[in-house]
Amino acid sequence: MTDHTTILALESSCDETAAAVVRDGGEVLSSAVASQVDLHARFGGVVPELASRAHIEAVNPIIDRALAEAGVGPKAIDAVAVTSEPGLIGSLLVGVMAAKTLSWAWGVPLVGVNHVYAHAYAAALDGEPIRYPAAALICSGGHTALYRCGGPTDMELLGSTIDDAAGEAFDKAASIMGLGYPGGPAIDRVAREGDPEAVELPRTLLKGPSLDFSFSGIKTAVLYHVNGLPESPGNPRKPARGRGPHARRAAAQQHAGQGIEAFTRREVADLAASFQAAVVDVLRIKLRRAAKATGARTLILGGGVAANTALRAAASDLAEGLGCTLRLPPMKYCVDNAAMVGGLAHHYLRAGRTDNLDLETRATVRR
Ligand code: KG4
Ligand code: ZN
């Protein structure tokens, strides 16, 4: 191996089949992604069985594409990296089997990578090296986690969601609001026309020092706001209206509790804006706590929810207030991709941390 490393990386943990060629941990020679979003859209979420089958069909063509776009052949590849955890097991297995096969056939090391760590590393691609320590907030459809990053391979989990992921909450709330799937971009768009204080929604787990998240309460609050509180003895079905400081504004939501069809366009926009503001508030407050606790010099955002306009603005204000650098990867590296996997794998390879052909897949994050 020369001083340089050229890594072929694969990613198949959820609903994107991706391959990339990355040099020296940062220079992305190619990053090819085959998205399955259309396949799952009519189900309103990722169907694991369909995802695995689609990965099987996409994996070889996407590897060929990544090599062709990078203009390199197998002889130029020093190692094969792959996401081995966390994710949908059936999906992970496809990428891992392909990576093992190539590693064996080409006689190069295999490097298994944690997908969420890779999301935190995405900020280092095609840019200046990151100044560590950093506090990283990774929010996607499958994960919401805060890390202290001492370096690319030095990751400490500070907190994670105890129920829904932030992106999942966006997707479910959007579905309740009749905005389609994936919900994050739809809420982001509609929220621009709404009043973020119109509907009072809960901000969970803010008391005490916890760095964990919970988003199932806000999803339920949105559901009740739209459909009314469920019937129970002595409590006939009735609209859920705000009672707190924003009650007057909430009362302006005349059709609350009557089902989303009854909502005016303005009321949907107000609800979307209020939901987004509540989620972003929680994310901002926890990221601030994490940054302070770790003495972070850099704030990192990653995962699909990092595309959110309000979250990006909040993180930017936060970084300025704390005197930190904010590293916001371009969107192509925020969503699932293999370049982030190949970039991080370079550091494992350099540290001699490679895997054997018995590399296992894991569905959940190791704490
Ligand atoms: O990272 P990603 O592409 O895939 C996963 O690993 O899950 O993230 C997808 C998630 C979806 O839940 C989607 O609704 C959310 O990211 N998302 C957004 C936005 N764009 C995508 N959430 C909020 N605002 C956005 N603009
Ligand atoms: Zn992801």
Coordinates of C-alpha atoms and ligand atoms in Angstrom, one line a residue:
M1 CA 0.0 0.0 0.0
T2 CA 1.2 3.5 -0.9
D3 CA 0.9 6.5 1.4
H4 CA -2.4 7.1 -0.2
T5 CA -5.5 4.9 0.3
T6 CA -8.3 4.5 -2.2
I7 CA -11.3 2.9 -0.7
L8 CA -14.4 1.4 -2.3
A9 CA -17.3 1.8 0.2
L10 CA -20.8 0.4 0.2
E11 CA -23.9 1.5 2.1
S12 CA -27.2 -0.4 2.2
S13 CA -28.4 0.0 5.8
C14 CA -31.9 1.4 4.9
D15 CA -33.4 2.4 1.6
E16 CA -30.5 3.7 -0.4
T17 CA -28.0 1.4 -2.2
A18 CA -24.8 3.4 -2.5
A19 CA -21.2 2.9 -3.5
A20 CA -18.4 5.4 -3.5
V21 CA -14.6 5.7 -4.1
V22 CA -12.9 7.9 -1.6
R23 CA -9.2 8.8 -1.5
D24 CA -7.3 9.5 1.8
G25 CA -10.4 9.9 3.9
G26 CA -11.7 13.1 2.3
E27 CA -11.4 13.3 -1.5
V28 CA -14.6 11.8 -3.0
L29 CA -13.8 10.4 -6.4
S30 CA -17.3 9.2 -6.9
S31 CA -20.5 8.8 -4.9
A32 CA -23.3 6.8 -6.5
V33 CA -26.7 6.4 -4.9
A34 CA -29.7 4.4 -5.9
S35 CA -32.7 5.6 -3.9
Q36 CA -35.7 3.4 -3.2
V37 CA -37.9 6.3 -2.1
D38 CA -40.4 5.7 -4.9
L39 CA -40.7 2.0 -4.0
H40 CA -41.7 2.7 -0.4
A41 CA -43.7 6.0 -0.9
R42 CA -47.1 4.3 -1.3
F43 CA -46.6 2.5 2.0
G44 CA -45.7 5.7 3.9
G45 CA -42.4 4.2 5.2
V46 CA -39.6 1.8 4.4
V47 CA -40.8 -1.8 4.0
P48 CA -37.8 -3.9 5.1
E49 CA -38.5 -6.9 2.9
L50 CA -38.9 -4.8 -0.2
A51 CA -35.7 -2.8 0.7
S52 CA -33.5 -6.0 0.9
R53 CA -34.7 -7.2 -2.5
A54 CA -34.2 -3.8 -4.1
H55 CA -30.6 -3.7 -2.6
I56 CA -29.8 -7.1 -4.2
E57 CA -30.8 -5.8 -7.6
A58 CA -29.0 -2.5 -7.2
V59 CA -25.8 -3.4 -5.5
N60 CA -23.7 -4.7 -8.5
P61 CA -24.7 -1.9 -10.9
I62 CA -24.0 0.7 -8.2
I63 CA -20.5 -0.6 -7.6
D64 CA -19.8 -0.6 -11.3
R65 CA -21.1 3.0 -11.5
A66 CA -18.9 4.2 -8.6
L67 CA -15.8 2.6 -10.1
A68 CA -16.6 4.0 -13.6
E69 CA -17.3 7.5 -12.3
A70 CA -14.1 7.5 -10.3
G71 CA -12.2 6.2 -13.4
V72 CA -10.5 3.5 -11.4
G73 CA -10.4 -0.3 -11.7
P74 CA -10.2 -2.9 -8.9
K75 CA -6.4 -2.8 -8.9
A76 CA -6.6 0.8 -7.6
I77 CA -8.6 -0.2 -4.6
D78 CA -6.7 -0.6 -1.3
A79 CA -9.7 -1.7 0.9
V80 CA -13.4 -2.3 0.8
A81 CA -15.5 -0.6 3.4
V82 CA -19.1 -1.3 4.3
T83 CA -21.8 -0.2 6.7
S84 CA -22.2 -3.1 9.0
E85 CA -24.4 -1.5 11.8
P86 CA -26.9 -0.2 12.7
G87 CA -29.8 -0.6 10.2
L88 CA -32.3 -3.1 8.8
I89 CA -30.6 -6.5 9.0
G90 CA -31.8 -7.7 5.7
S91 CA -30.6 -4.5 4.0
L92 CA -27.2 -4.5 5.8
L93 CA -26.5 -8.1 4.8
V94 CA -26.6 -7.3 1.1
G95 CA -23.9 -4.6 1.3
V96 CA -21.8 -6.7 3.8
M97 CA -22.0 -9.8 1.6
A98 CA -21.0 -7.8 -1.5
A99 CA -18.1 -6.1 0.4
K100 CA -16.8 -9.5 1.8
T101 CA -16.9 -11.0 -1.7
L102 CA -14.9 -8.1 -3.2
S103 CA -12.5 -8.0 -0.3
W104 CA -11.8 -11.7 -0.7
A105 CA -11.7 -11.7 -4.5
W106 CA -9.4 -8.6 -4.7
G107 CA -7.3 -9.6 -1.7
V108 CA -7.7 -6.3 0.1
P109 CA -8.8 -5.5 3.7
L110 CA -12.4 -5.3 4.8
V111 CA -13.5 -2.4 7.0
G112 CA -16.9 -2.5 8.8
V113 CA -18.2 0.9 9.7
N114 CA -21.0 2.2 12.0
H115 CA -23.4 4.1 9.9
V116 CA -24.2 6.8 12.4
Y117 CA -20.5 7.5 13.0
A118 CA -20.2 7.8 9.3
H119 CA -22.9 10.4 9.3
A120 CA -20.9 12.4 11.8
Y121 CA -17.8 12.1 9.5
A122 CA -19.7 13.3 6.4
A123 CA -18.9 16.9 7.5
A124 CA -15.2 16.2 6.8
L125 CA -15.7 15.2 3.1
D126 CA -14.4 17.5 0.4
G127 CA -13.5 20.1 3.0
E128 CA -11.1 21.3 5.6
P129 CA -10.3 18.8 8.4
I130 CA -12.6 19.0 11.4
R131 CA -11.4 20.7 14.5
Y132 CA -12.0 18.4 17.4
P133 CA -13.5 17.9 19.9
A134 CA -16.8 18.2 18.2
A135 CA -20.4 17.7 19.2
A136 CA -22.4 15.9 16.5
L137 CA -26.1 15.8 16.2
I138 CA -27.2 13.0 13.8
C139 CA -30.9 13.0 12.9
S140 CA -32.4 10.9 10.2
G141 CA -35.4 8.7 9.6
G142 CA -33.8 6.0 11.6
H143 CA -31.6 7.7 14.1
T144 CA -31.4 10.7 16.5
A145 CA -28.2 10.8 18.5
L146 CA -25.7 13.1 20.0
Y147 CA -22.0 12.3 20.1
R148 CA -18.9 13.7 21.5
C149 CA -16.3 13.2 18.8
G150 CA -12.7 13.3 19.9
G151 CA -11.5 12.4 16.4
P152 CA -12.9 10.5 13.4
T153 CA -12.7 7.1 15.3
D154 CA -13.3 8.4 18.8
M155 CA -17.0 8.6 19.2
E156 CA -18.9 8.7 22.5
L157 CA -22.7 8.4 22.5
L158 CA -24.1 11.1 24.7
G159 CA -27.8 10.6 24.1
S160 CA -30.3 9.1 21.6
T161 CA -34.0 8.8 21.1
I162 CA -35.9 6.6 23.4
D163 CA -38.7 6.2 20.9
D164 CA -39.1 7.7 17.4
A165 CA -36.3 9.3 15.4
A166 CA -36.7 13.0 14.5
G167 CA -37.1 12.2 10.8
E168 CA -39.6 9.5 11.7
A169 CA -41.6 12.1 13.7
F170 CA -41.5 14.4 10.6
D171 CA -42.7 11.6 8.4
K172 CA -45.5 10.6 10.8
A173 CA -46.6 14.1 11.5
A174 CA -46.6 14.9 7.7
S175 CA -48.8 11.8 7.1
I176 CA -51.3 13.0 9.8
M177 CA -51.3 16.4 8.1
G178 CA -51.9 14.7 4.7
L179 CA -48.6 16.0 3.3
G180 CA -47.2 12.8 1.9
Y181 CA -43.9 10.9 2.2
P182 CA -41.1 11.6 2.9
G183 CA -42.6 14.1 5.3
G184 CA -39.6 16.2 6.3
P185 CA -39.2 18.1 3.0
A186 CA -43.0 18.6 2.8
I187 CA -43.2 20.1 6.4
D188 CA -40.2 22.2 5.8
R189 CA -41.8 23.7 2.7
V190 CA -45.3 24.2 4.1
A191 CA -44.0 25.5 7.4
R192 CA -42.6 28.6 5.6
E193 CA -46.2 29.9 5.3
G194 CA -47.2 29.1 8.8
D195 CA -46.9 30.7 12.3
P196 CA -44.6 28.6 14.5
E197 CA -46.5 29.8 17.6
A198 CA -50.0 29.0 16.4
V199 CA -50.3 25.6 18.0
E200 CA -48.8 24.7 21.4
L201 CA -47.0 21.4 21.2
P202 CA -44.9 19.6 23.8
R203 CA -41.1 19.7 24.0
T204 CA -40.2 16.5 25.8
L205 CA -37.3 15.6 28.1
L206 CA -36.1 19.1 28.6
K207 CA -36.1 19.0 32.3
G208 CA -32.9 17.7 33.9
P209 CA -29.6 17.2 32.2
S210 CA -30.7 14.3 29.9
L211 CA -29.3 14.3 26.4
D212 CA -31.8 11.7 25.3
F213 CA -34.7 12.5 23.0
S214 CA -38.4 11.5 22.8
F215 CA -40.6 12.4 19.8
S216 CA -43.6 10.1 20.2
G217 CA -45.4 12.7 22.5
I218 CA -45.3 15.4 19.9
K219 CA -46.5 13.0 17.2
T220 CA -49.5 12.1 19.4
A221 CA -50.2 15.8 20.2
V222 CA -50.3 16.5 16.4
L223 CA -52.7 13.6 16.0
Y224 CA -55.0 14.8 18.7
H225 CA -54.9 18.4 17.4
V226 CA -56.0 17.1 14.0
N227 CA -58.5 14.4 15.0
G228 CA -59.5 15.5 18.5
L229 CA -58.9 13.7 21.8
P230 CA -59.9 10.1 21.9
E231 CA -63.2 9.2 23.5
S232 CA -63.1 7.8 27.0
P233 CA -65.7 7.4 29.7
G234 CA -66.8 10.9 30.7
N235 CA -64.7 12.4 28.0
P236 CA -66.6 12.6 24.7
R237 CA -64.5 13.0 21.5
K238 CA -63.6 16.7 21.4
P239 CA -61.2 19.0 19.7
A240 CA -57.7 19.4 21.3
R241 CA -57.0 23.1 21.5
G242 CA -54.1 24.8 23.1
R243 CA -54.5 25.9 26.7
G244 CA -51.2 27.6 27.4
P245 CA -49.8 31.0 26.5
H246 CA -50.7 30.5 22.9
A247 CA -54.3 29.6 23.6
R248 CA -55.7 32.6 21.8
R249 CA -53.8 31.8 18.7
A250 CA -54.6 28.2 19.0
A251 CA -58.3 29.1 19.1
A252 CA -57.8 30.6 15.7
Q253 CA -57.3 27.0 14.5
Q254 CA -61.0 26.7 14.1
H255 CA -61.0 23.3 12.6
A256 CA -58.8 21.6 15.2
G257 CA -60.1 18.2 16.1
Q258 CA -62.3 17.9 12.9
G259 CA -59.9 15.8 10.8
I260 CA -57.3 17.1 8.4
E261 CA -59.8 17.5 5.5
A262 CA -61.5 20.2 7.5
F263 CA -58.3 22.2 8.0
T264 CA -57.7 25.3 5.9
R265 CA -54.4 25.6 4.0
R266 CA -53.4 28.2 6.6
E267 CA -54.2 25.9 9.5
V268 CA -52.1 23.1 8.0
A269 CA -49.2 25.6 7.5
D270 CA -49.5 26.8 11.1
L271 CA -49.5 23.2 12.4
A272 CA -46.5 22.3 10.3
A273 CA -44.6 25.4 11.4
S274 CA -45.5 24.7 15.1
F275 CA -44.4 21.1 14.8
Q276 CA -41.2 22.0 13.2
A277 CA -40.4 24.7 15.7
A278 CA -41.0 22.3 18.6
V279 CA -38.7 19.6 17.2
V280 CA -36.0 22.1 16.3
D281 CA -36.2 23.7 19.8
V282 CA -35.5 20.3 21.4
L283 CA -32.7 19.5 19.0
R284 CA -31.1 22.9 19.5
I285 CA -31.3 22.8 23.3
K286 CA -29.8 19.4 23.5
L287 CA -27.1 20.2 21.0
R288 CA -26.2 23.2 23.1
R289 CA -26.0 21.1 26.2
A290 CA -23.8 18.6 24.4
A291 CA -21.5 21.3 23.1
K292 CA -21.1 22.8 26.5
A293 CA -20.5 19.5 28.2
T294 CA -17.8 18.4 25.8
G295 CA -16.1 21.8 25.3
A296 CA -16.7 21.4 21.6
R297 CA -14.8 23.5 19.1
T298 CA -17.1 22.3 16.3
L299 CA -20.7 21.5 15.9
I300 CA -21.6 18.9 13.3
L301 CA -25.0 18.2 11.8
G302 CA -25.7 15.0 9.9
G303 CA -28.5 12.8 8.6
G304 CA -31.5 13.7 6.4
V305 CA -33.1 16.0 8.9
A306 CA -30.0 18.3 8.7
A307 CA -31.6 19.4 5.4
N308 CA -34.2 21.2 7.5
T309 CA -34.1 25.0 7.0
A310 CA -35.1 25.8 10.5
L311 CA -32.6 23.4 12.1
R312 CA -29.8 24.7 9.9
A313 CA -30.6 28.3 10.9
A314 CA -30.9 27.3 14.6
A315 CA -27.5 25.4 14.5
S316 CA -25.9 28.4 12.8
D317 CA -27.1 30.8 15.5
L318 CA -26.1 28.4 18.2
A319 CA -22.5 28.0 16.8
E320 CA -22.1 31.7 16.6
G321 CA -23.3 32.2 20.1
L322 CA -20.9 29.5 21.4
G323 CA -18.0 30.6 19.3
C324 CA -17.9 27.2 17.5
T325 CA -17.4 26.3 13.9
L326 CA -20.5 24.8 12.4
R327 CA -19.9 22.0 9.9
L328 CA -23.0 21.3 7.8
P329 CA -22.3 18.8 5.1
P330 CA -23.8 19.4 1.7
M331 CA -27.2 17.6 1.3
K332 CA -25.7 14.8 -0.8
Y333 CA -23.6 13.8 2.2
C334 CA -26.3 14.5 4.8
V335 CA -28.6 11.8 3.3
D336 CA -27.5 8.2 3.2
N337 CA -24.4 7.8 0.9
A338 CA -21.3 5.6 0.8
A339 CA -18.8 8.5 0.6
M340 CA -19.1 9.1 4.3
V341 CA -18.4 5.4 4.9
G342 CA -15.3 5.3 2.7
G343 CA -14.0 8.5 4.3
L344 CA -14.3 7.2 7.9
A345 CA -12.9 3.8 6.9
H346 CA -9.6 5.4 5.9
H347 CA -9.0 6.3 9.6
Y348 CA -9.8 2.7 10.7
L349 CA -7.5 1.3 8.0
R350 CA -4.7 3.7 9.1
A351 CA -5.2 2.6 12.7
G352 CA -5.0 -1.1 11.7
R353 CA -8.7 -1.7 12.6
T354 CA -9.8 -4.0 9.8
D355 CA -12.3 -6.8 9.9
N356 CA -12.3 -10.5 8.9
L357 CA -14.8 -12.3 6.7
D358 CA -16.8 -13.1 9.8
L359 CA -17.8 -9.4 10.2
E360 CA -21.3 -9.4 11.6
T361 CA -24.3 -7.1 10.9
R362 CA -26.1 -5.4 13.8
A363 CA -29.6 -3.8 13.8
T364 CA -29.0 -1.5 16.8
V365 CA -26.4 1.0 17.9
R366 CA -23.9 -0.3 20.4
R367 CA -24.0 2.0 23.5
Ligands
KG4_1 O1 -30.6 10.2 6.3 P1 -31.8 9.9 5.6 O2 -31.8 10.2 4.1 O3 -32.2 8.4 5.7 C1 -32.2 7.7 6.9 O4 -31.1 7.2 7.3 O5 -33.2 7.6 7.5 O6 -33.0 10.7 6.3 C2 -34.3 10.6 5.8 C3 -35.2 11.4 6.8 C4 -36.6 11.3 6.5 O7 -37.3 11.0 7.7 C5 -37.0 12.7 6.0 O8 -38.3 13.0 6.2 C6 -36.0 13.6 6.7 O9 -34.8 12.8 6.7 N1 -35.8 14.8 6.0 C7 -36.2 16.0 6.6 C8 -35.9 17.0 5.6 N2 -35.4 16.4 4.5 C9 -35.3 15.0 4.8 N3 -36.7 16.3 7.8 C10 -36.9 17.6 8.0 N4 -36.7 18.6 7.1 C11 -36.2 18.4 5.9 N5 -36.0 19.4 5.0
ZN2 ZN -28.6 7.4 7.7

